[in-house]
PDB file of C-alpha atoms and ligand atoms in Angstrom:
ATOM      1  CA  UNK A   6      19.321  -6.026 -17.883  1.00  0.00           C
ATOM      2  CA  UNK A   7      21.082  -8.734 -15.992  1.00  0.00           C
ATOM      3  CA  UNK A   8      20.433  -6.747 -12.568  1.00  0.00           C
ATOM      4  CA  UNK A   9      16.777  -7.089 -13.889  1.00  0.00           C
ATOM      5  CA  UNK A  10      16.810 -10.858 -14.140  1.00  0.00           C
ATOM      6  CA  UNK A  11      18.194 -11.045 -11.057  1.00  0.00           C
ATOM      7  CA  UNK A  12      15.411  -9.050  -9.250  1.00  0.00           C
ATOM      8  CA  UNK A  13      12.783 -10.427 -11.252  1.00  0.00           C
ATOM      9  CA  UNK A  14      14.358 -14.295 -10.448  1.00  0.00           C
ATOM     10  CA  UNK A  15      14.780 -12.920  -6.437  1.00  0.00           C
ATOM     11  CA  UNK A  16      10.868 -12.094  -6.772  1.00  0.00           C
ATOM     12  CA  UNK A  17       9.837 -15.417  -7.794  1.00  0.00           C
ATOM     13  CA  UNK A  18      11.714 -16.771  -5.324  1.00  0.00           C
ATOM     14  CA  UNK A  19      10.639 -14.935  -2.313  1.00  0.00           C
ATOM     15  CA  UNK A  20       6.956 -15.312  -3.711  1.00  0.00           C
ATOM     16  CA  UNK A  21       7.390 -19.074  -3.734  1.00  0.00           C
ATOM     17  CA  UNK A  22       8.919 -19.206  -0.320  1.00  0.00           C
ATOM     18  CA  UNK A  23       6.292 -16.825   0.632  1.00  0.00           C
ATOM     19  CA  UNK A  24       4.110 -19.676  -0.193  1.00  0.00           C
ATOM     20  CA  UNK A  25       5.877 -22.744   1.147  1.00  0.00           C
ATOM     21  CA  UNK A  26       5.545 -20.815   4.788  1.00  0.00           C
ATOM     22  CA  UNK A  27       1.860 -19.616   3.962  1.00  0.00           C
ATOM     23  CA  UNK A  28       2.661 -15.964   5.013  1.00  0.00           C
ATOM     24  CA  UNK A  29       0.204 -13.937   3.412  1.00  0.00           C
ATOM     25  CA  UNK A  30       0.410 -10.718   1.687  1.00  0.00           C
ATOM     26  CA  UNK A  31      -1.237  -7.298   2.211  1.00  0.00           C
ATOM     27  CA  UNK A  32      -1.047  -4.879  -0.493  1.00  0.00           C
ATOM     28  CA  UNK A  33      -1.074  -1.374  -0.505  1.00  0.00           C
ATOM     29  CA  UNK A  34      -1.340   1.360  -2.584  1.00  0.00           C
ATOM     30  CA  UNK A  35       0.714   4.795  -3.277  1.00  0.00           C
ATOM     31  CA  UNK A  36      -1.424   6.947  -5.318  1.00  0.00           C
ATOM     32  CA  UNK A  37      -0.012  10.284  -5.896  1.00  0.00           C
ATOM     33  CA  UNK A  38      -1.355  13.202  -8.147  1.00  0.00           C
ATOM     34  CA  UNK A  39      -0.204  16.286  -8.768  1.00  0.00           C
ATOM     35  CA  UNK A  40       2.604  16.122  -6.376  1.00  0.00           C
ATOM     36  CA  UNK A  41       0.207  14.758  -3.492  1.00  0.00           C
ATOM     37  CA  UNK A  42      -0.183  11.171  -1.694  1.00  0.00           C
ATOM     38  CA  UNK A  43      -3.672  10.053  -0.471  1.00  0.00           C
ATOM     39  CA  UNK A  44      -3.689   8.736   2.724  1.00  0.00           C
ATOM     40  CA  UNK A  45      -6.881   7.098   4.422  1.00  0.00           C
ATOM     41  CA  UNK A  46      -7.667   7.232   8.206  1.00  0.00           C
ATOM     42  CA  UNK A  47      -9.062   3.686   9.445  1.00  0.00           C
ATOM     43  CA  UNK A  48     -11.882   2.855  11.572  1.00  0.00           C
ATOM     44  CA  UNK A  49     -11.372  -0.440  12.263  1.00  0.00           C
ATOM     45  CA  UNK A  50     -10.950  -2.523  13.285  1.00  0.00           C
ATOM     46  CA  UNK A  51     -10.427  -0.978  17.209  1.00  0.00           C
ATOM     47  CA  UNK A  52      -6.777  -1.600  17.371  1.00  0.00           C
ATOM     48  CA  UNK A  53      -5.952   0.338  14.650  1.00  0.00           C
ATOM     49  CA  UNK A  54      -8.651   3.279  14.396  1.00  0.00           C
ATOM     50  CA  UNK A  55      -7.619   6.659  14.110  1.00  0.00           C
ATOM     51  CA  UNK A  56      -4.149   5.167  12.364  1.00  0.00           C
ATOM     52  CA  UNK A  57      -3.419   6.388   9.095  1.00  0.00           C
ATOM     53  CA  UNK A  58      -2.907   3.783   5.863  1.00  0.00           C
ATOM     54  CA  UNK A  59      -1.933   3.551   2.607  1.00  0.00           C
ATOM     55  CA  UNK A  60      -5.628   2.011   1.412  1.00  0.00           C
ATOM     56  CA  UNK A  61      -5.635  -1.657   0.636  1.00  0.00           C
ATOM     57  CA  UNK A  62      -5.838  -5.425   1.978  1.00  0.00           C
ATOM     58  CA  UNK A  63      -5.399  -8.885   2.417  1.00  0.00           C
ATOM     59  CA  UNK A  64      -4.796 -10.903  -1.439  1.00  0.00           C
ATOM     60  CA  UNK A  65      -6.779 -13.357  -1.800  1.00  0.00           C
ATOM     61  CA  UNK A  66      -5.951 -16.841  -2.780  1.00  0.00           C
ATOM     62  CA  UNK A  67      -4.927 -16.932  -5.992  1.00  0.00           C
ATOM     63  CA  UNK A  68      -5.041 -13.538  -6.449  1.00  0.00           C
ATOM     64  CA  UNK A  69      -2.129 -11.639  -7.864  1.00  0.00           C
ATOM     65  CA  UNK A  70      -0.855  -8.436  -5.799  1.00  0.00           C
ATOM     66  CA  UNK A  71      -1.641  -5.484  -8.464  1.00  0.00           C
ATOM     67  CA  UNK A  72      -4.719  -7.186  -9.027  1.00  0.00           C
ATOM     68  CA  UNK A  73      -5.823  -7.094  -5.425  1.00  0.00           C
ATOM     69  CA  UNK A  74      -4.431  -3.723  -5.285  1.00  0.00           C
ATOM     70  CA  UNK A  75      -6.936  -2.855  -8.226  1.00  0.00           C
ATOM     71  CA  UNK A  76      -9.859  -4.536  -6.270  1.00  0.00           C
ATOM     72  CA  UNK A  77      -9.206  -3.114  -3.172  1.00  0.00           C
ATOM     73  CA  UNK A  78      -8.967   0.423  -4.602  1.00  0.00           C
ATOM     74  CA  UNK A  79     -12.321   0.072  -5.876  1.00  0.00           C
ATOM     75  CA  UNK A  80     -13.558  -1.653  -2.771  1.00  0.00           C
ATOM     76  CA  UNK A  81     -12.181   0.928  -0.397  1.00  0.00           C
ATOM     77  CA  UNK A  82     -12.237   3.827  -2.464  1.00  0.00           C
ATOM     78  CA  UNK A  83     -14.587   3.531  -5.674  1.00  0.00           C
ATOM     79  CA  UNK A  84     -11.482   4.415  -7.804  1.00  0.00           C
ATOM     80  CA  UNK A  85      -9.571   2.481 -10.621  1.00  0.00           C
ATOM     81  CA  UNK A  86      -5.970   2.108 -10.086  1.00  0.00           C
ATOM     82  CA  UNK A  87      -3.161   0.541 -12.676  1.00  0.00           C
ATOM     83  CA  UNK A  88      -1.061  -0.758 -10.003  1.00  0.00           C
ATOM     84  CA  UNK A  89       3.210  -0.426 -10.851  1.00  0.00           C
ATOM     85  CA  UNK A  90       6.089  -0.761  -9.041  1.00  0.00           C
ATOM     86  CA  UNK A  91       6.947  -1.961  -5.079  1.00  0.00           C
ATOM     87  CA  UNK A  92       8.278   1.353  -3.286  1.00  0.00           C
ATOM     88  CA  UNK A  93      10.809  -0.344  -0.640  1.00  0.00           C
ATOM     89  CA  UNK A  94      10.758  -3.446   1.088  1.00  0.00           C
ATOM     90  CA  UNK A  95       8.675  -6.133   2.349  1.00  0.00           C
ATOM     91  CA  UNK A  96       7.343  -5.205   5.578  1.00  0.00           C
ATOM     92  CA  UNK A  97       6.417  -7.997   8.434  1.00  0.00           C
ATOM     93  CA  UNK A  98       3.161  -7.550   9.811  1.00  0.00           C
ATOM     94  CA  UNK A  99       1.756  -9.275  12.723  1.00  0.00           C
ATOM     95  CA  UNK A 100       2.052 -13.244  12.775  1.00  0.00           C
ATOM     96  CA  UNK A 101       2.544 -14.504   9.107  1.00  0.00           C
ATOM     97  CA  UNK A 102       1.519 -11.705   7.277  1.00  0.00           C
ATOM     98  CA  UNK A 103       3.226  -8.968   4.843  1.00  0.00           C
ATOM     99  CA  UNK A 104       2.708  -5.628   3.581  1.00  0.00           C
ATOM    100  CA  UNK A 105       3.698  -4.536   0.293  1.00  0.00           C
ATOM    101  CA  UNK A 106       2.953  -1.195  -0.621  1.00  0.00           C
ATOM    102  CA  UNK A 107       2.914  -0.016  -4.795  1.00  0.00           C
ATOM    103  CA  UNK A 108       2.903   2.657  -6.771  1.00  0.00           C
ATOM    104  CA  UNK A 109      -0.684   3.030  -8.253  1.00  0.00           C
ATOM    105  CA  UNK A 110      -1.809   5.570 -10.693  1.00  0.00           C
ATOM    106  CA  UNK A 111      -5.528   6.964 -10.985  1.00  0.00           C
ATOM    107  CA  UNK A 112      -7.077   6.191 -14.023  1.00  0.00           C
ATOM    108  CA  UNK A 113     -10.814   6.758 -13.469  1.00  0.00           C
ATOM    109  CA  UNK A 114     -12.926   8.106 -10.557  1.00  0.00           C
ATOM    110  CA  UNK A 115     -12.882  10.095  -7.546  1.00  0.00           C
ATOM    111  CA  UNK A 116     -11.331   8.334  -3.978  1.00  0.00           C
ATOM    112  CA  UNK A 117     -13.720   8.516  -1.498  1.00  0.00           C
ATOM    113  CA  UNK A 118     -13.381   7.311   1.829  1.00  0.00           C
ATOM    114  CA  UNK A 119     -16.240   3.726   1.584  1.00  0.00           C
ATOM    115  CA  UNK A 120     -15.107   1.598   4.046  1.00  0.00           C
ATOM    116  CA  UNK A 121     -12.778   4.009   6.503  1.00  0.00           C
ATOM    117  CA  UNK A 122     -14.240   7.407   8.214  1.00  0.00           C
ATOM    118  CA  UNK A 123     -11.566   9.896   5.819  1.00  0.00           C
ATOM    119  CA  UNK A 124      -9.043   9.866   2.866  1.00  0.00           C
ATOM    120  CA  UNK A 125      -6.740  13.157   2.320  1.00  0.00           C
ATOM    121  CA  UNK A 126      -4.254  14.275   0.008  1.00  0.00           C
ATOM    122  CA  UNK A 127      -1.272  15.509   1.312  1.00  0.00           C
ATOM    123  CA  UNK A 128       1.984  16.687   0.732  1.00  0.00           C
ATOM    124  CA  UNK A 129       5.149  15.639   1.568  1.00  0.00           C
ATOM    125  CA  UNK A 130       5.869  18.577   4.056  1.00  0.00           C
ATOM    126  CA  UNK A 131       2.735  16.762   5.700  1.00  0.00           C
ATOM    127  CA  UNK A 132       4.119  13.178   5.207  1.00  0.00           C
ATOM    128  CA  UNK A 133       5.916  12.700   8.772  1.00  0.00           C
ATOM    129  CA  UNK A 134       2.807  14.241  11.030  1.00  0.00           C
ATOM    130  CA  UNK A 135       0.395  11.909   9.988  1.00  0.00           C
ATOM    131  CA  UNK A 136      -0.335   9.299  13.121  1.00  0.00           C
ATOM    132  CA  UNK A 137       1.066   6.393  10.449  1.00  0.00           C
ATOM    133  CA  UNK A 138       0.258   2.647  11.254  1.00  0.00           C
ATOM    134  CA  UNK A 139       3.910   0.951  12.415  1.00  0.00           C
ATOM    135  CA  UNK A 140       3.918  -0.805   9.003  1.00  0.00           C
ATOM    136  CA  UNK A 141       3.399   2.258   6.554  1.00  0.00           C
ATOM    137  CA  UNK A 142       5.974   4.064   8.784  1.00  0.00           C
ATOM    138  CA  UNK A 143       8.683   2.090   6.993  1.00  0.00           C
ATOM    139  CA  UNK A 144       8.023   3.266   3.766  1.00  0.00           C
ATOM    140  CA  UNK A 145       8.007   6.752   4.581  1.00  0.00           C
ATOM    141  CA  UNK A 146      11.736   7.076   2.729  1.00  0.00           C
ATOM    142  CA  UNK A 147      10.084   5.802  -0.134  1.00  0.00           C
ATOM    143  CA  UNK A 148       7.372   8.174   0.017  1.00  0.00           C
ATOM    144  CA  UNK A 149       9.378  10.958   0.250  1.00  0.00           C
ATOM    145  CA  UNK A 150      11.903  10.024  -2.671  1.00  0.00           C
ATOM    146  CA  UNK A 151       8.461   9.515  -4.455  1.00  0.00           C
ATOM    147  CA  UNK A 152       6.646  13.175  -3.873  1.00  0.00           C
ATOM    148  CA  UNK A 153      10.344  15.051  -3.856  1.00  0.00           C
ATOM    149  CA  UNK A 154      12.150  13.054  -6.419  1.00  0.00           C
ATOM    150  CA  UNK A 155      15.932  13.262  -4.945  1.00  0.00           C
TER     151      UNK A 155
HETATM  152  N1  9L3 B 220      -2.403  -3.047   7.014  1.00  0.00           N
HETATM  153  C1  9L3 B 220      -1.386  -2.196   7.289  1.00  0.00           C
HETATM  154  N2  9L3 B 220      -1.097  -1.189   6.456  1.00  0.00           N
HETATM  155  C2  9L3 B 220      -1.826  -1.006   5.312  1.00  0.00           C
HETATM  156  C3  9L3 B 220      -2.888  -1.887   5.012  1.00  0.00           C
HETATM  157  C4  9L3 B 220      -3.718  -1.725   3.779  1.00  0.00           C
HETATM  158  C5  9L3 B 220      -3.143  -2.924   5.907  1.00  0.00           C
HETATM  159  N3  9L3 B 220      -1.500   0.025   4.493  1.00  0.00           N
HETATM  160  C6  9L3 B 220      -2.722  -4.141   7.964  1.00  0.00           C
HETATM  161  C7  9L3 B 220      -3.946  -3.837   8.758  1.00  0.00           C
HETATM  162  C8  9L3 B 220      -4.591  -5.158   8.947  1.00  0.00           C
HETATM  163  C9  9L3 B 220      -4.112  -6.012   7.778  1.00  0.00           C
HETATM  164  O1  9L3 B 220      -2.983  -5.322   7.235  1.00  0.00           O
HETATM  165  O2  9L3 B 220      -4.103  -5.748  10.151  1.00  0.00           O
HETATM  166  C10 9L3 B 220      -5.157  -6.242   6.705  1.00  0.00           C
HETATM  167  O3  9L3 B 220      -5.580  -5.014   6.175  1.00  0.00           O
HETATM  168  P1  9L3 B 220      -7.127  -4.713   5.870  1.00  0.00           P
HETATM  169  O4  9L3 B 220      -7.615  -5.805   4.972  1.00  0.00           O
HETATM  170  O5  9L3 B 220      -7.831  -4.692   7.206  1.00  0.00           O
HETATM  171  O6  9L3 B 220      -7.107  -3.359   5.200  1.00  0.00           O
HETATM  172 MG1   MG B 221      -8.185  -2.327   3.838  1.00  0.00          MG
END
C-alpha cells in the first residue's frame, strides 16, 4: 500500500512538472485479445509512413490520458476502449513531447483501420519483426511480459 502512495504521489508529481515545462503527452494504446496485440501501420504523416504504432495521439488540453486514449480509439479505430494501466516508462518523443502507452481493453466494436492504411493482430512470436516506430520500440519488454506473462 505504501509503495502505492508512493507511485501514485511520483505520478502527480511528474504530471505537474510535466506541466510546468509544457511537454505534452501522447497516449497510446495496448489492446490485446485472446493472446494477440493490435498494431496499426501509419500513413502519415511522410516521416513516419509504413512505421508501425500502437494507435493513439496527442491529449488535448485538459484532457486526461485514458480519456484521450478512449477518444482516440474511437477516432482511429471506431472501437471503445476502458483504458488501465501504463506498461513501462515514459518515452521522449521529439522536442517536448511524450509517449505513454496503456493497457486498453475492448469493450464494444470492431478496430478498423479509419485514419491509417492497416491494423493487425499479432502475436508475440510476431512482436519483434514488425518495422516499430523508435518510440513503441521501447516498450517492446512490456509487450512481451504482457502477451507471454513471465
Ligand atoms: N507517436 C508515436 N507512437 C505512437 C503514437 C500514437 C504516436 N504509438 C508519435 C507520432 C507523432 C506524435 O506521436 O509524431 C503524435 O501522434 P499522432 O497524433 O500523429 O498519432
Ligand atoms: Mg494517431
Amino acid at each position: 500500500l505504501a509503495l502505492k502512495v508512493l507511485q501514485a504521489r511520483a505520478e502527480a508529481v511528474s504530471a505537474r512538472s510535466r506541466e510546468l515545462v509544457g511537454a505534452k503527452v501522447v497516449v497510446a494504446a495496448a489492446i490485446v485479445r485472446d493472446g494477440l496485440l493490435l498494431a496499426q501501420r501509419r500513413g502519415h504523416p511522410e516521416r513516419l509512413a509504413g512505421g508501425w504504432e500502437l494507435p493513439g495521439g496527442r491529449v488535448e488540453p485538459g484532457e486526461d490520458d485514458r480519456a484521450a486514449v478512449a477518444r482516440e480509439c474511437v477516432e482511429e479505430l471506431g472501437a471503445e476502449v476502458v483504458a488501465g494501466e501504463q506498461i513501462g516508462p515514459d518515452i521522449p518523443l521529439r522536442a517536448d513531447h511524450l509517449l505513454r502507452v496503456y493497457r486498453a481493453e475492448l469493450v464494444a466494436g470492431e478496430p478498423r483501420a479509419l485514419d491509417h492504411p492497416e491494423v493487425r493482430w499479432i502475436g508475440s512470436d510476431e512482436l519483434d519483426n514488425l518495422n516499430w516506430l523508435a518510440a513503441d520500440r521501447v516498450v517492446l519488454p512490456a509487450l512481451h511480459d504482457l502477451l507471454d506473462p513471465p
